[in-house]
Amino acid sequence: MAYAGVAPERTTFYEQGTTDKPTGLKSWLLSTDHKRIGIMYLTAMMFFFAIAVSLGLLIRLELLTSGPTLPFVNQRIYNSFFTLHGVIMIFLFVVPGLPSVFGNFFLPLQLGAEDVSFPRLNLFSFYLYMTGAVLALVSIVMPGGSPDTGWTFYVPYSYETGPAAIMAGLAAFVLGFSSILTGLNFVTTIHRMRAKGMGFFKMPLFTWSLYATAWIQVLATPVIGITLMLVLAERFLQVGVFNPALGGDPVLYQHLFWMYSHPAVYVMVLPAMGVVSDMLATFCHRTIFGYKAIALSSMSIAVVGYLVWGHHMFTTGISPTSAKIFSLLTFFVAVPTGMKIFNWVATMYKASIELKTPMLYTLAFIFQFSIGGLTGLPLAALSTDIQLHDTYFVLGHFHYVAFGGIVFAFFGGLYYWYPKMFGRMYDERQGVIGFLLQFIGFNLLYFPMFMLGLKGMPRRYYDYLPEYESLHALSTYGSWILAAGLLLMAWNFLRSLGKGEEAPDNPWEGTTLEWDTTSPPPLLNFDKEIVVTRGPYDYPEEETR
Amino acid sequence: MFSGVSTFAPEIDSAMAFILWWSAILMIGITAFMVYCMVRYSRKNNPKPTHIHGSVALETIWTVLPTILVLIMFYKAFGTFELMTTRPDDAMKVKVTGLKWRWVFEYENGKKADELVVPVNQAVELELHSPDVLHSFYVPAFRIKKDVVPGKDNWTWFEASEKGNYNVFCAEYCGNDHSYMLSTVRVVDSGEYSTWLNTKSEVLSGPDLLAAKGCIACHSLDGSSLVGPTFQGIFGKMETVVTDGEERQQRVDEDYLRKSILEPAVDLVKGYANQMPSQAGLLTDEELDAIIETIKELKE
Ligand SMILES: [Cu+2]
C-alpha cells in the first residue's frame, strides 16, 4: 500500500515499517507499529461488521410480517441469526472497536509518544483477536447447527446445544484475553509514555476515556474468562456449578456473566464519549466546556459501572433487598453520564460551529445517546423494569446506546481521522448524504421498538401476534434506509483511498497532538521532540489575548 | 400503551409516566438547545468563538438537580416493587409450570389446564416451576414478569381488577418455539370461576391433543425428524435406545411409551439428545392414555 501524496522527504509509516522490507503483506502482518496494527484491526472489523449488519437485516426482513415471512428461515435458523448477530457485533466489533482501532492508532499520537509501551504484545493481542474471531466463525459451521443460545449463553439452555455453543464460548474466552492485554498496554502507555510536559490534565479527552476503559478491561474481563472456564468444567467434568441437573445454580451464571458484561458496556461507551469530546471541541473551534468534569466523570462511570450488574436480573428472583441496592446504584451512573451531556451541549454555546460530516455524527451521537441513556431510567427503576425487561423496549434502549451512540461515534471518528490515517480526504457531499440516510434510517428502525416494548412485545421472538405488525413493519422499512446509508459510506471511504484529495496535516484546525504531525504520520510519529505547554483544547488565539 | 388491569398497574404506570415525561422534557430541552446553537453559533453567524472553560456553579447545578430527580424516580418505582415482592396472605395458589414450549396451570383441587382462569378481584399467587430450561412468565396487562428457573422456587402474584382475556408470553429465551410459548389468562367472576374449577376439562384426542400438549413442536406425524423422532409408525417397532450410555434394543410398546413420556432422560432414542422435558405431573391420566392411544394409531 504505497502512499503517493507527499513530498519525498516526508516518509510515512506506509513507506517505512518495523520489518526488513517496508512494504508487502509480511511487513503488515508482522508489524509492531501501532498505526499499522490499528489499520489491520479496522480492516478486520469492517468485515465482521458487514456480516453482522447483514444478519440484522435478515432478522428485520423475517419480522416484516406476522407469521413465517422468509421461505427458508424457520425458528431454529432465526434463532441462530440473532445469536450470531449479537455475538459478532458485541464481541468482534462494538466492545473491541474503538480502543483497538482508534486507541491503537491515536493514543500514542495524542500522547506525543513513538508507540505504545509494549509494541509486540500489541501485535500479539491482534492475533488473539483474530484467533477468537476465527473460532467464532467456525462455530457457525459446527455439526448440530450454528449456536442458537443468544449472545448471553444463558444456562441451562446453552448446555442443550451442541458443540457450536462450546466453540462460541471459547471464542469469547480468547477475545477476552486480547482485550485484557490491550488494556494493560494502554494503562502502561498512558502512565509511562506521555510527552514532556503532558500532565494527566493535559491529556485529550479521548485519551482519558481510553484510560478509564483500559482499567475496566483489565479488571472486569477476567470474570468472563473464569465463568467460561467453569462452564467448560461443568460440561466435561460434570461438576455442578450452574446446571440445576447437577445441583448448580443458573442464576449464579447470570451474576457472573453480567459482572463482566455490564462493565463491558462502559468499555464500549467510554471511548465513544472520548471521540465525541474531541470532535466537538474541534468543530466548535473553541475549548471544551468542563474539561476536568468530563475527564473525571469517565472515571466515576468506570467505578460505579462495576457495581450495577444486578439490574439485568430483577426478574430472576434475586432478593428484593439486593435488587433495591442495584437499582439505586444504577441511577447513580445516570448522574455523571448526564453531566457529560450537559458539558457537551454547553461547549456549543458561543462556539463557531462547522457542520462537517464528523460533527453531524457527533450531534447525532449526543441526540441518540441521550435517548438511549434516558430510556435506561425506566429499566433501572424497579417496578417499571419488571414490565419492560426482556421486551423490545430493551432492544430499543441498547441499540440507541450501542448503535446510535457507539457506532455513530465510531463512524464520526472514522471521518474525522480519515485524513490523518490515509492521507486523503473523503467526499464531503457523500458523507453528508450518507449521514442523513443513516440518521433517518436508524431512528425509524429503532424508535418503534420502544412502543413495541411498552405494548408488551417480548424479545427474541421468531413470530408475533398480529397486533404488533405495523410497528414491526415500520422498523423493517427503517433498516432499508439505514442500509443504503451504510453502503454509501462504505463506497465513500473505499473510493477516497485512491481518488480522494490529498489531505493537509491539520484539515480541521484541531488542537490535539495528532494534528501536529504529518498526514499520514512517519513511523515514529513525530519528526521533532514534543514538549507540551498548553492544555489539549487551548487555542493559540486565546493565549495572545 | 394499553391500560393495565391489575391492582398494581396504576401505580407502575404512574411511575412509568413520571420517568418518561421527565425524559421527554430533558430530551426536548437538550435538542432545542443544540439546534439553537447550531444556527446561532454557526461558523457564518459567529466566526469568533468565545472560549469558556467551565463553570463550577453550572457543574454543581447539573450534578445536584439530576441526582434529586433520579432519586425521586427510584422512590416512585420502589413502593410497588415492595408490594409485588411481598406475599399476600389471602391469595389463592396456582402452580405454574413452564416447559418447552407451553404453560401448565395446576389448581389446589388438582385440576390441570392450559390456560389460567382466575376470579376477578382476588389475589392469586403463582408458584413457578420449570423441568427444563429458563422461561419467564409475563402478562403485559398485569405488569408482572418473573423468571421460571429450574431448581428454584420462584413465585409472583397479582390481583386482576377487570374481567377479560389477557396474553401470557414467555419472556426468557428458551429455544426453538420460544415465540409460540403463549397462553391466556381468563379473568371471570367468582361464580363462573367455581363452576369452571369443578368441571373436568374435556380431553382432546388425536393430533389435536398432541398439538395442545406441545408434542408436535419436536415430533412430526409424517415421518420427518425434528428435534425428536417422528411418531409415525413407531408403535410395535424395534428401536435402538441408549440407557446409561449403553445401546440396547427395545420394542415400542405401551409401557415404553409411558416411560418415554414421563422419564424421557432414562432411555434416549439413539441419535437424539436429551432435550425432551419430562411430562411427569403435567398430564392427567386420561390425557396420558389418550396420547398413547393416538401414537398407537399413527400407522405408516
Ligand atoms: Cu420459555
Short mmCIF file of C-alpha atoms in Angstrom, two decimals, chain A residues 177-329:
data_model
loop_
_atom_site.label_atom_id
_atom_site.label_comp_id
_atom_site.label_asym_id
_atom_site.label_seq_id
_atom_site.Cartn_x
_atom_site.Cartn_y
_atom_site.Cartn_z
CA PHE A 177 -7.55 -12.12 26.67
CA SER A 178 -6.97 -9.89 23.70
CA SER A 179 -8.98 -7.23 25.48
CA ILE A 180 -7.10 -7.64 28.79
CA LEU A 181 -3.72 -7.31 27.09
CA THR A 182 -4.78 -4.26 25.14
CA GLY A 183 -5.99 -2.67 28.37
CA LEU A 184 -2.75 -3.46 30.14
CA ASN A 185 -0.79 -1.98 27.30
CA PHE A 186 -2.81 1.23 27.31
CA VAL A 187 -2.63 1.77 31.06
CA THR A 188 1.14 1.40 30.96
CA THR A 189 1.45 3.60 27.90
CA ILE A 190 -0.53 6.38 29.50
CA HIS A 191 1.49 6.22 32.69
CA ARG A 192 4.90 5.88 31.10
CA MET A 193 4.92 7.37 27.63
CA ARG A 194 3.45 10.87 27.88
CA ALA A 195 5.48 13.57 26.17
CA LYS A 196 7.45 16.06 28.20
CA GLY A 197 5.11 18.49 29.91
CA MET A 198 1.98 16.43 29.44
CA GLY A 199 0.44 16.00 32.87
CA PHE A 200 -2.70 13.93 33.28
CA PHE A 201 -4.83 17.03 32.97
CA LYS A 202 -3.17 17.98 29.71
CA MET A 203 -4.30 14.75 28.05
CA PRO A 204 -7.01 14.89 25.39
CA LEU A 205 -10.37 13.51 26.47
CA PHE A 206 -10.18 10.57 24.09
CA THR A 207 -7.02 9.50 25.89
CA TRP A 208 -8.71 10.00 29.24
CA SER A 209 -11.58 7.79 28.15
CA LEU A 210 -9.14 5.11 27.00
CA TYR A 211 -7.52 5.25 30.40
CA ALA A 212 -10.82 4.60 32.19
CA THR A 213 -11.68 1.91 29.66
CA ALA A 214 -8.35 0.17 29.98
CA TRP A 215 -8.82 -0.26 33.71
CA ILE A 216 -12.19 -1.90 33.18
CA GLN A 217 -10.71 -4.17 30.53
CA VAL A 218 -8.01 -5.29 32.93
CA LEU A 219 -10.20 -5.71 35.99
CA ALA A 220 -13.54 -6.96 34.62
CA THR A 221 -12.64 -9.17 31.69
CA PRO A 222 -11.07 -11.96 33.79
CA VAL A 223 -14.52 -12.62 35.27
CA ILE A 224 -15.87 -13.74 31.91
CA GLY A 225 -12.78 -15.91 31.44
CA ILE A 226 -13.38 -17.62 34.77
CA THR A 227 -17.08 -18.04 34.02
CA LEU A 228 -16.41 -19.68 30.68
CA MET A 229 -13.83 -21.97 32.31
CA LEU A 230 -16.46 -23.01 34.84
CA VAL A 231 -18.91 -23.70 32.04
CA LEU A 232 -16.40 -25.95 30.34
CA ALA A 233 -15.51 -27.71 33.59
CA GLU A 234 -19.17 -28.34 34.22
CA ARG A 235 -19.74 -29.68 30.75
CA PHE A 236 -16.77 -32.01 30.59
CA LEU A 237 -16.11 -32.90 34.23
CA GLN A 238 -19.72 -32.87 35.44
CA VAL A 239 -19.00 -30.54 38.38
CA GLY A 240 -22.24 -28.84 39.29
CA VAL A 241 -21.84 -25.08 39.17
CA PHE A 242 -24.60 -23.62 37.05
CA ASN A 243 -26.55 -26.61 35.85
CA PRO A 244 -29.55 -27.38 38.08
CA ALA A 245 -29.45 -31.01 36.93
CA LEU A 246 -26.07 -31.29 38.67
CA GLY A 247 -27.11 -29.20 41.65
CA GLY A 248 -25.83 -25.92 40.24
CA ASP A 249 -27.50 -22.52 40.12
CA PRO A 250 -28.35 -20.95 36.76
CA VAL A 251 -28.79 -17.55 38.38
CA LEU A 252 -25.15 -17.63 39.50
CA TYR A 253 -24.19 -17.83 35.86
CA GLN A 254 -26.15 -14.67 35.18
CA HIS A 255 -24.44 -12.87 38.04
CA LEU A 256 -21.01 -13.74 36.69
CA PHE A 257 -21.98 -13.06 33.11
CA TRP A 258 -23.24 -9.55 33.86
CA MET A 259 -20.45 -8.83 36.31
CA TYR A 260 -18.32 -8.72 33.17
CA SER A 261 -20.83 -7.78 30.54
CA HIS A 262 -22.23 -4.75 32.23
CA PRO A 263 -18.83 -3.10 32.72
CA ALA A 264 -18.20 -4.14 29.11
CA VAL A 265 -20.94 -1.68 28.17
CA TYR A 266 -18.66 1.03 29.52
CA VAL A 267 -15.70 -0.43 27.67
CA MET A 268 -17.77 0.26 24.60
CA VAL A 269 -19.25 3.59 25.51
CA LEU A 270 -16.45 5.47 27.28
CA PRO A 271 -14.12 5.66 24.26
CA ALA A 272 -17.08 6.75 22.17
CA MET A 273 -17.63 9.60 24.60
CA GLY A 274 -13.95 10.41 24.28
CA VAL A 275 -14.02 10.58 20.50
CA VAL A 276 -17.10 12.74 20.65
CA SER A 277 -15.49 15.16 23.10
CA ASP A 278 -12.50 15.61 20.81
CA MET A 279 -14.61 16.09 17.69
CA LEU A 280 -16.89 18.51 19.46
CA ALA A 281 -14.05 20.77 20.57
CA THR A 282 -12.55 20.70 17.09
CA PHE A 283 -15.69 21.54 15.14
CA CYS A 284 -16.88 24.09 17.68
CA HIS A 285 -13.49 25.74 17.30
CA ARG A 286 -13.42 26.53 20.96
CA THR A 287 -12.13 25.00 24.12
CA ILE A 288 -14.24 22.25 25.63
CA PHE A 289 -16.56 23.22 28.43
CA GLY A 290 -15.79 21.50 31.74
CA TYR A 291 -12.71 19.54 30.71
CA LYS A 292 -12.00 18.19 34.19
CA ALA A 293 -15.62 17.31 34.81
CA ILE A 294 -15.74 15.26 31.61
CA ALA A 295 -12.43 13.55 32.36
CA LEU A 296 -13.32 12.64 35.92
CA SER A 297 -16.85 11.61 35.11
CA SER A 298 -15.33 8.91 32.89
CA MET A 299 -13.52 7.57 35.90
CA SER A 300 -16.57 7.66 38.13
CA ILE A 301 -18.68 5.91 35.48
CA ALA A 302 -15.98 3.24 35.32
CA VAL A 303 -16.09 2.75 39.09
CA VAL A 304 -19.86 2.82 39.67
CA GLY A 305 -20.42 0.84 36.46
CA TYR A 306 -18.81 -2.10 38.19
CA LEU A 307 -21.49 -2.38 40.82
CA VAL A 308 -24.69 -2.30 38.85
CA TRP A 309 -24.82 -5.63 37.02
CA GLY A 310 -27.80 -6.82 39.06
CA HIS A 311 -30.16 -4.56 37.11
CA HIS A 312 -30.17 -7.23 34.41
CA MET A 313 -31.67 -9.63 36.91
CA PHE A 314 -34.61 -8.01 38.67
CA THR A 315 -36.96 -10.71 37.40
CA THR A 316 -34.80 -13.71 38.25
CA GLY A 317 -35.94 -13.84 41.84
CA ILE A 318 -32.81 -12.34 43.42
CA SER A 319 -33.51 -11.00 46.88
CA PRO A 320 -35.58 -7.81 46.83
CA THR A 321 -33.01 -6.08 49.03
CA SER A 322 -30.20 -6.63 46.58
CA ALA A 323 -32.47 -5.58 43.73
CA LYS A 324 -33.10 -2.29 45.52
CA ILE A 325 -29.39 -1.65 46.01
CA PHE A 326 -28.61 -2.45 42.39
CA SER A 327 -31.40 -0.16 41.25
CA LEU A 328 -30.16 2.74 43.36
CA LEU A 329 -26.56 2.34 42.20
#
